mmCIF file with all atom_site columns, C-alpha atoms in Angstrom:
data_model
loop_
_atom_site.group_PDB
_atom_site.id
_atom_site.type_symbol
_atom_site.label_atom_id
_atom_site.label_alt_id
_atom_site.label_comp_id
_atom_site.label_asym_id
_atom_site.label_entity_id
_atom_site.label_seq_id
_atom_site.pdbx_PDB_ins_code
_atom_site.Cartn_x
_atom_site.Cartn_y
_atom_site.Cartn_z
_atom_site.occupancy
_atom_site.B_iso_or_equiv
_atom_site.pdbx_formal_charge
_atom_site.auth_seq_id
_atom_site.auth_comp_id
_atom_site.auth_asym_id
_atom_site.auth_atom_id
_atom_site.pdbx_PDB_model_num
ATOM 1   C CA . MET N 1 1   ? 0.000   0.000  0.000   1.00 61.00 ? 72  MET N CA 1
ATOM 2   C CA . THR N 1 2   ? 1.231   3.490  -0.873  1.00 78.00 ? 73  THR N CA 1
ATOM 3   C CA . THR N 1 3   ? 1.534   5.787  2.137   1.00 86.00 ? 74  THR N CA 1
ATOM 4   C CA . LEU N 1 4   ? -0.868  8.715  2.131   1.00 95.00 ? 75  LEU N CA 1
ATOM 5   C CA . PRO N 1 5   ? -0.922  11.462 4.760   1.00 96.00 ? 76  PRO N CA 1
ATOM 6   C CA . THR N 1 6   ? -4.003  11.413 6.988   1.00 96.00 ? 77  THR N CA 1
ATOM 7   C CA . THR N 1 7   ? -4.818  14.929 5.722   1.00 97.00 ? 78  THR N CA 1
ATOM 8   C CA . VAL N 1 8   ? -5.713  13.572 2.263   1.00 98.00 ? 79  VAL N CA 1
ATOM 9   C CA . LEU N 1 9   ? -7.203  10.158 3.146   1.00 97.00 ? 80  LEU N CA 1
ATOM 10  C CA . PRO N 1 10  ? -10.800 11.504 3.134   1.00 98.00 ? 81  PRO N CA 1
ATOM 11  C CA . ILE N 1 11  ? -10.237 13.089 -0.300  1.00 98.00 ? 82  ILE N CA 1
ATOM 12  C CA . PHE N 1 12  ? -9.008  9.764  -1.714  1.00 98.00 ? 83  PHE N CA 1
ATOM 13  C CA . ALA N 1 13  ? -11.837 7.856  -0.024  1.00 98.00 ? 84  ALA N CA 1
ATOM 14  C CA . ALA N 1 14  ? -14.413 10.230 -1.561  1.00 98.00 ? 85  ALA N CA 1
ATOM 15  C CA . ALA N 1 15  ? -12.959 9.362  -4.990  1.00 98.00 ? 86  ALA N CA 1
ATOM 16  C CA . GLY N 1 16  ? -13.469 5.621  -4.433  1.00 97.00 ? 87  GLY N CA 1
ATOM 17  C CA . TRP N 1 17  ? -10.080 4.627  -3.032  1.00 97.00 ? 88  TRP N CA 1
ATOM 18  C CA . PHE N 1 18  ? -9.895  2.215  -0.113  1.00 96.00 ? 89  PHE N CA 1
ATOM 19  C CA . PRO N 1 19  ? -6.964  0.509  1.635   1.00 93.00 ? 90  PRO N CA 1
ATOM 20  C CA . GLU N 1 20  ? -5.718  -2.552 -0.244  1.00 93.00 ? 91  GLU N CA 1
ATOM 21  C CA . ARG N 1 21  ? -7.294  -1.354 -3.528  1.00 96.00 ? 92  ARG N CA 1
ATOM 22  C CA . LYS N 1 22  ? -5.581  -3.113 -6.449  1.00 96.00 ? 93  LYS N CA 1
ATOM 23  C CA . VAL N 1 23  ? -6.274  -2.721 -10.167 1.00 97.00 ? 94  VAL N CA 1
ATOM 24  C CA . PRO N 1 24  ? -4.423  -4.200 -13.134 1.00 96.00 ? 95  PRO N CA 1
ATOM 25  C CA . VAL N 1 25  ? -1.851  -1.940 -14.732 1.00 93.00 ? 96  VAL N CA 1
ATOM 26  C CA . PRO N 1 26  ? -1.053  -1.793 -18.451 1.00 90.00 ? 97  PRO N CA 1
ATOM 27  C CA . PRO N 1 27  ? 1.816   -4.058 -19.545 1.00 91.00 ? 98  PRO N CA 1
ATOM 28  C CA . ALA N 1 28  ? 3.888   -1.017 -20.622 1.00 89.00 ? 99  ALA N CA 1
ATOM 29  C CA . VAL N 1 29  ? 4.182   0.199  -17.000 1.00 93.00 ? 100 VAL N CA 1
ATOM 30  C CA . PRO N 1 30  ? 7.740   -0.493 -15.761 1.00 92.00 ? 101 PRO N CA 1
ATOM 31  C CA . ALA N 1 31  ? 7.310   -3.164 -13.065 1.00 91.00 ? 102 ALA N CA 1
ATOM 32  C CA . ASN N 1 32  ? 10.366  -2.203 -10.982 1.00 92.00 ? 103 ASN N CA 1
ATOM 33  C CA . HIS N 1 33  ? 9.572   1.519  -10.898 1.00 95.00 ? 104 HIS N CA 1
ATOM 34  C CA . PRO N 1 34  ? 7.518   3.331  -8.200  1.00 96.00 ? 105 PRO N CA 1
ATOM 35  C CA . VAL N 1 35  ? 4.941   4.184  -10.896 1.00 96.00 ? 106 VAL N CA 1
ATOM 36  C CA . ALA N 1 36  ? 3.782   0.541  -10.920 1.00 96.00 ? 107 ALA N CA 1
ATOM 37  C CA . ALA N 1 37  ? 2.779   0.582  -7.246  1.00 96.00 ? 108 ALA N CA 1
ATOM 38  C CA . ILE N 1 38  ? 1.027   3.947  -7.620  1.00 97.00 ? 109 ILE N CA 1
ATOM 39  C CA . LEU N 1 39  ? -0.982  2.899  -10.653 1.00 97.00 ? 110 LEU N CA 1
ATOM 40  C CA . SER N 1 40  ? -1.880  -0.496 -9.199  1.00 96.00 ? 111 SER N CA 1
ATOM 41  C CA . GLU N 1 41  ? -3.525  1.321  -6.306  1.00 97.00 ? 112 GLU N CA 1
ATOM 42  C CA . PHE N 1 42  ? -4.870  4.533  -7.862  1.00 97.00 ? 113 PHE N CA 1
ATOM 43  C CA . ASP N 1 43  ? -5.260  4.044  -11.640 1.00 97.00 ? 114 ASP N CA 1
ATOM 44  C CA . GLY N 1 44  ? -8.621  5.306  -12.888 1.00 96.00 ? 115 GLY N CA 1
ATOM 45  C CA . LEU N 1 45  ? -9.335  7.540  -9.886  1.00 98.00 ? 116 LEU N CA 1
ATOM 46  C CA . ASN N 1 46  ? -10.120 11.246 -10.150 1.00 98.00 ? 117 ASN N CA 1
ATOM 47  C CA . VAL N 1 47  ? -9.222  12.718 -6.781  1.00 98.00 ? 118 VAL N CA 1
ATOM 48  C CA . GLY N 1 48  ? -9.832  16.193 -5.375  1.00 98.00 ? 119 GLY N CA 1
ATOM 49  C CA . LYS N 1 49  ? -11.382 19.376 -6.702  1.00 96.00 ? 120 LYS N CA 1
ATOM 50  C CA . LEU N 1 50  ? -10.130 22.737 -7.894  1.00 96.00 ? 121 LEU N CA 1
ATOM 51  C CA . GLY N 1 51  ? -10.588 25.586 -5.455  1.00 96.00 ? 122 GLY N CA 1
ATOM 52  C CA . PRO N 1 52  ? -8.848  27.842 -2.966  1.00 97.00 ? 123 PRO N CA 1
ATOM 53  C CA . GLY N 1 53  ? -6.054  26.168 -1.038  1.00 96.00 ? 124 GLY N CA 1
ATOM 54  C CA . MET N 1 54  ? -3.587  26.847 1.743   1.00 96.00 ? 125 MET N CA 1
ATOM 55  C CA . GLU N 1 55  ? -0.895  28.639 -0.332  1.00 94.00 ? 126 GLU N CA 1
ATOM 56  C CA . CYS N 1 56  ? -2.221  28.328 -3.872  1.00 92.00 ? 127 CYS N CA 1
ATOM 57  C CA . ALA N 1 57  ? -5.151  26.733 -5.653  1.00 92.00 ? 128 ALA N CA 1
ATOM 58  C CA . ARG N 1 58  ? -6.101  23.169 -4.744  1.00 96.00 ? 129 ARG N CA 1
ATOM 59  C CA . SER N 1 59  ? -5.867  20.755 -7.614  1.00 95.00 ? 130 SER N CA 1
ATOM 60  C CA . ASP N 1 60  ? -7.566  17.658 -8.853  1.00 97.00 ? 131 ASP N CA 1
ATOM 61  C CA . VAL N 1 61  ? -5.494  14.592 -9.790  1.00 98.00 ? 132 VAL N CA 1
ATOM 62  C CA . SER N 1 62  ? -6.557  12.102 -12.462 1.00 97.00 ? 133 SER N CA 1
ATOM 63  C CA . PHE N 1 63  ? -4.532  8.896  -12.331 1.00 97.00 ? 134 PHE N CA 1
ATOM 64  C CA . GLY N 1 64  ? -3.796  7.013  -15.534 1.00 94.00 ? 135 GLY N CA 1
ATOM 65  C CA . TRP N 1 65  ? -1.123  5.608  -17.844 1.00 89.00 ? 136 TRP N CA 1
ATOM 66  C CA . PRO N 1 66  ? 0.182   7.364  -19.777 1.00 78.00 ? 137 PRO N CA 1
ATOM 67  C CA . PRO N 1 67  ? -0.644  10.929 -20.206 1.00 63.00 ? 138 PRO N CA 1
ATOM 68  C CA . ASP N 1 68  ? 3.055   11.397 -20.978 1.00 61.00 ? 139 ASP N CA 1
ATOM 69  C CA . GLU N 1 69  ? 3.403   14.590 -22.969 1.00 65.00 ? 140 GLU N CA 1
ATOM 70  C CA . GLY N 1 70  ? 7.090   14.074 -23.804 1.00 68.00 ? 141 GLY N CA 1
ATOM 71  C CA . TYR N 1 71  ? 8.298   17.296 -22.200 1.00 74.00 ? 142 TYR N CA 1
ATOM 72  C CA . ASP N 1 72  ? 11.955  18.179 -22.819 1.00 79.00 ? 143 ASP N CA 1
ATOM 73  C CA . GLU N 1 73  ? 12.282  19.050 -19.130 1.00 80.00 ? 144 GLU N CA 1
ATOM 74  C CA . ILE N 1 74  ? 11.442  15.466 -18.163 1.00 84.00 ? 145 ILE N CA 1
ATOM 75  C CA . SER N 1 75  ? 14.112  14.034 -20.445 1.00 85.00 ? 146 SER N CA 1
ATOM 76  C CA . GLU N 1 76  ? 16.650  16.555 -19.172 1.00 84.00 ? 147 GLU N CA 1
ATOM 77  C CA . ILE N 1 77  ? 16.005  15.968 -15.487 1.00 84.00 ? 148 ILE N CA 1
ATOM 78  C CA . GLY N 1 78  ? 15.971  12.198 -15.995 1.00 86.00 ? 149 GLY N CA 1
ATOM 79  C CA . ALA N 1 79  ? 19.407  12.396 -17.599 1.00 86.00 ? 150 ALA N CA 1
ATOM 80  C CA . LEU N 1 80  ? 20.765  14.751 -14.912 1.00 86.00 ? 151 LEU N CA 1
ATOM 81  C CA . LEU N 1 81  ? 19.471  12.597 -12.054 1.00 84.00 ? 152 LEU N CA 1
ATOM 82  C CA . GLN N 1 82  ? 20.250  9.343  -13.864 1.00 86.00 ? 153 GLN N CA 1
ATOM 83  C CA . THR N 1 83  ? 16.758  8.018  -13.279 1.00 88.00 ? 154 THR N CA 1
ATOM 84  C CA . GLU N 1 84  ? 13.700  7.295  -15.392 1.00 88.00 ? 155 GLU N CA 1
ATOM 85  C CA . LEU N 1 85  ? 10.697  9.531  -14.856 1.00 91.00 ? 156 LEU N CA 1
ATOM 86  C CA . ALA N 1 86  ? 7.274   8.067  -15.534 1.00 93.00 ? 157 ALA N CA 1
ATOM 87  C CA . CYS N 1 87  ? 4.016   9.955  -15.884 1.00 93.00 ? 158 CYS N CA 1
ATOM 88  C CA . PHE N 1 88  ? 1.201   8.698  -13.665 1.00 95.00 ? 159 PHE N CA 1
ATOM 89  C CA . ALA N 1 89  ? -1.416  11.459 -13.624 1.00 95.00 ? 160 ALA N CA 1
ATOM 90  C CA . THR N 1 90  ? -2.668  14.773 -14.857 1.00 93.00 ? 161 THR N CA 1
ATOM 91  C CA . ALA N 1 91  ? -3.588  17.544 -12.462 1.00 94.00 ? 162 ALA N CA 1
ATOM 92  C CA . HIS N 1 92  ? -5.204  20.933 -12.311 1.00 91.00 ? 163 HIS N CA 1
ATOM 93  C CA . ASN N 1 93  ? -7.915  20.211 -14.852 1.00 89.00 ? 164 ASN N CA 1
ATOM 94  C CA . ASN N 1 94  ? -5.463  18.357 -17.137 1.00 87.00 ? 165 ASN N CA 1
ATOM 95  C CA . HIS N 1 95  ? -3.138  21.389 -17.400 1.00 88.00 ? 166 HIS N CA 1
ATOM 96  C CA . GLN N 1 96  ? -0.295  19.692 -15.522 1.00 90.00 ? 167 GLN N CA 1
ATOM 97  C CA . SER N 1 97  ? 1.370   16.297 -15.742 1.00 92.00 ? 168 SER N CA 1
ATOM 98  C CA . LEU N 1 98  ? 2.790   14.503 -12.715 1.00 95.00 ? 169 LEU N CA 1
ATOM 99  C CA . TYR N 1 99  ? 5.901   12.344 -13.033 1.00 94.00 ? 170 TYR N CA 1
ATOM 100 C CA . ILE N 1 100 ? 7.666   10.144 -10.513 1.00 95.00 ? 171 ILE N CA 1
ATOM 101 C CA . ASP N 1 101 ? 11.337  9.216  -10.626 1.00 95.00 ? 172 ASP N CA 1
ATOM 102 C CA . GLY N 1 102 ? 12.977  5.971  -9.565  1.00 93.00 ? 173 GLY N CA 1
ATOM 103 C CA . ARG N 1 103 ? 13.529  7.330  -6.045  1.00 93.00 ? 174 ARG N CA 1
ATOM 104 C CA . GLY N 1 104 ? 9.879   8.275  -5.566  1.00 95.00 ? 175 GLY N CA 1
ATOM 105 C CA . ARG N 1 105 ? 10.208  12.043 -6.020  1.00 95.00 ? 176 ARG N CA 1
ATOM 106 C CA . VAL N 1 106 ? 7.264   13.638 -7.815  1.00 96.00 ? 177 VAL N CA 1
ATOM 107 C CA . PHE N 1 107 ? 7.651   16.434 -10.371 1.00 94.00 ? 178 PHE N CA 1
ATOM 108 C CA . VAL N 1 108 ? 5.052   18.609 -12.089 1.00 92.00 ? 179 VAL N CA 1
ATOM 109 C CA . VAL N 1 109 ? 5.308   20.097 -15.560 1.00 88.00 ? 180 VAL N CA 1
ATOM 110 C CA . SER N 1 110 ? 2.810   21.957 -17.712 1.00 79.00 ? 181 SER N CA 1
ATOM 111 C CA . PRO N 1 111 ? 2.659   23.708 -21.066 1.00 71.00 ? 182 PRO N CA 1
ATOM 112 C CA . ILE N 1 112 ? 1.721   26.907 -19.208 1.00 69.00 ? 183 ILE N CA 1
ATOM 113 C CA . MET N 1 113 ? 4.787   26.673 -16.954 1.00 66.00 ? 184 MET N CA 1
ATOM 114 C CA . SER N 1 114 ? 8.260   27.394 -18.240 1.00 64.00 ? 185 SER N CA 1
ATOM 115 C CA . GLY N 1 115 ? 10.035  24.656 -16.378 1.00 73.00 ? 186 GLY N CA 1
ATOM 116 C CA . ILE N 1 116 ? 9.530   21.933 -13.864 1.00 85.00 ? 187 ILE N CA 1
ATOM 117 C CA . SER N 1 117 ? 8.827   21.918 -10.134 1.00 90.00 ? 188 SER N CA 1
ATOM 118 C CA . LEU N 1 118 ? 9.366   19.403 -7.372  1.00 93.00 ? 189 LEU N CA 1
ATOM 119 C CA . MET N 1 119 ? 5.892   18.522 -6.111  1.00 95.00 ? 190 MET N CA 1
ATOM 120 C CA . GLY N 1 120 ? 7.199   16.318 -3.333  1.00 96.00 ? 191 GLY N CA 1
ATOM 121 C CA . ARG N 1 121 ? 10.089  14.146 -2.214  1.00 95.00 ? 192 ARG N CA 1
ATOM 122 C CA . THR N 1 122 ? 7.493   11.406 -1.704  1.00 96.00 ? 193 THR N CA 1
ATOM 123 C CA . PHE N 1 123 ? 4.196   10.523 -3.362  1.00 97.00 ? 194 PHE N CA 1
ATOM 124 C CA . GLY N 1 124 ? 2.332   11.359 -0.144  1.00 97.00 ? 195 GLY N CA 1
ATOM 125 C CA . GLU N 1 125 ? 3.905   14.799 0.118   1.00 97.00 ? 196 GLU N CA 1
ATOM 126 C CA . ALA N 1 126 ? 3.074   15.500 -3.534  1.00 97.00 ? 197 ALA N CA 1
ATOM 127 C CA . MET N 1 127 ? -0.574  14.501 -3.062  1.00 98.00 ? 198 MET N CA 1
ATOM 128 C CA . GLU N 1 128 ? -0.852  16.679 0.014   1.00 97.00 ? 199 GLU N CA 1
ATOM 129 C CA . ARG N 1 129 ? 0.584   19.673 -1.867  1.00 97.00 ? 200 ARG N CA 1
ATOM 130 C CA . ALA N 1 130 ? -1.705  19.182 -4.863  1.00 97.00 ? 201 ALA N CA 1
ATOM 131 C CA . LEU N 1 131 ? -4.926  18.386 -3.024  1.00 98.00 ? 202 LEU N CA 1
ATOM 132 C CA . LEU N 1 132 ? -4.584  20.909 -0.196  1.00 98.00 ? 203 LEU N CA 1
ATOM 133 C CA . GLY N 1 133 ? -3.090  23.733 -2.261  1.00 96.00 ? 204 GLY N CA 1
ATOM 134 C CA . ARG N 1 134 ? 0.499   23.918 -1.081  1.00 96.00 ? 205 ARG N CA 1
ATOM 135 C CA . LYS N 1 135 ? 3.105   25.292 -3.464  1.00 93.00 ? 206 LYS N CA 1
ATOM 136 C CA . ALA N 1 136 ? 5.585   23.076 -5.270  1.00 91.00 ? 207 ALA N CA 1
ATOM 137 C CA . SER N 1 137 ? 9.292   24.013 -5.284  1.00 91.00 ? 208 SER N CA 1
ATOM 138 C CA . PRO N 1 138 ? 10.508  25.555 -8.543  1.00 90.00 ? 209 PRO N CA 1
ATOM 139 C CA . LEU N 1 139 ? 13.407  23.645 -10.041 1.00 89.00 ? 210 LEU N CA 1
ATOM 140 C CA . LEU N 1 140 ? 15.762  25.355 -12.446 1.00 85.00 ? 211 LEU N CA 1
ATOM 141 C CA . LEU N 1 141 ? 17.394  23.084 -14.986 1.00 84.00 ? 212 LEU N CA 1
ATOM 142 C CA . PRO N 1 142 ? 20.847  23.946 -16.386 1.00 85.00 ? 213 PRO N CA 1
ATOM 143 C CA . SER N 1 143 ? 19.302  24.624 -19.820 1.00 84.00 ? 214 SER N CA 1
ATOM 144 C CA . HIS N 1 144 ? 17.005  27.347 -18.438 1.00 84.00 ? 215 HIS N CA 1
ATOM 145 C CA . ASP N 1 145 ? 17.644  30.779 -17.000 1.00 86.00 ? 216 ASP N CA 1
ATOM 146 C CA . ARG N 1 146 ? 14.150  31.369 -15.618 1.00 86.00 ? 217 ARG N CA 1
ATOM 147 C CA . VAL N 1 147 ? 11.123  29.518 -14.344 1.00 84.00 ? 218 VAL N CA 1
ATOM 148 C CA . SER N 1 148 ? 7.478   30.551 -14.166 1.00 82.00 ? 219 SER N CA 1
ATOM 149 C CA . TRP N 1 149 ? 6.167   29.904 -10.677 1.00 83.00 ? 220 TRP N CA 1
ATOM 150 C CA . TYR N 1 150 ? 2.637   30.741 -9.547  1.00 82.00 ? 221 TYR N CA 1
ATOM 151 C CA . GLY N 1 151 ? 2.413   33.846 -11.718 1.00 83.00 ? 222 GLY N CA 1
ATOM 152 C CA . GLU N 1 152 ? 5.967   35.052 -11.081 1.00 86.00 ? 223 GLU N CA 1
ATOM 153 C CA . VAL N 1 153 ? 8.982   34.743 -13.327 1.00 88.00 ? 224 VAL N CA 1
ATOM 154 C CA . LEU N 1 154 ? 11.962  33.742 -11.219 1.00 89.00 ? 225 LEU N CA 1
ATOM 155 C CA . LEU N 1 155 ? 15.457  34.198 -12.630 1.00 91.00 ? 226 LEU N CA 1
ATOM 156 C CA . ARG N 1 156 ? 18.566  32.113 -11.969 1.00 88.00 ? 227 ARG N CA 1
ATOM 157 C CA . GLY N 1 157 ? 19.997  33.095 -8.584  1.00 90.00 ? 228 GLY N CA 1
ATOM 158 C CA . ASN N 1 158 ? 16.626  33.651 -6.920  1.00 91.00 ? 229 ASN N CA 1
ATOM 159 C CA . PRO N 1 159 ? 16.748  31.944 -3.495  1.00 91.00 ? 230 PRO N CA 1
ATOM 160 C CA . GLN N 1 160 ? 13.254  30.478 -4.024  1.00 89.00 ? 231 GLN N CA 1
ATOM 161 C CA . ILE N 1 161 ? 14.575  28.312 -6.865  1.00 89.00 ? 232 ILE N CA 1
ATOM 162 C CA . MET N 1 162 ? 15.906  24.831 -6.182  1.00 88.00 ? 233 MET N CA 1
ATOM 163 C CA . ASN N 1 163 ? 18.783  23.619 -8.320  1.00 81.00 ? 234 ASN N CA 1
ATOM 164 C CA . ILE N 1 164 ? 19.796  20.060 -9.177  1.00 81.00 ? 235 ILE N CA 1
ATOM 165 C CA . GLU N 1 165 ? 22.479  19.939 -6.473  1.00 82.00 ? 236 GLU N CA 1
ATOM 166 C CA . GLU N 1 166 ? 19.962  20.926 -3.783  1.00 84.00 ? 237 GLU N CA 1
ATOM 167 C CA . LEU N 1 167 ? 17.533  18.325 -5.079  1.00 83.00 ? 238 LEU N CA 1
ATOM 168 C CA . GLU N 1 168 ? 20.184  15.624 -4.867  1.00 83.00 ? 239 GLU N CA 1
ATOM 169 C CA . THR N 1 169 ? 21.439  16.557 -1.394  1.00 80.00 ? 240 THR N CA 1
ATOM 170 C CA . GLY N 1 170 ? 18.174  17.671 0.204   1.00 66.00 ? 241 GLY N CA 1
#
């Protein structure tokens, strides 16, 4: 069972999730990747609703394989971190895609964002941020000099931006 914070358990339960839920996953899902466990428990669920949140808007999350959009940022961060990222859901009314890496860190990317953000160091943290409206951490890739973050454009050097080294050591 994937660990969920108690703060979001009622939101998942309202969407039809229950402990020990298991559904078949498509054969293309990498079996030895964290995405397999997530999809076997949550695939097909639409969790949460858009609305005001704690720090930013709350999101919805629609689990499914794939909605992989093939973002350049995903390929770049996968190469930098030497891990495969796999898409497992869309969020915020299908305007964002959620990816998980081999270590279980969750990233968010969107065509309306110029970059990628760390949604959580764990799946549970990412779900709490998305469903309760807590901000993700902007991540600046070496190929970019700016990132769009909740209506602001942050430039390289801004202390709010996380870099690859901080991601790896934090």
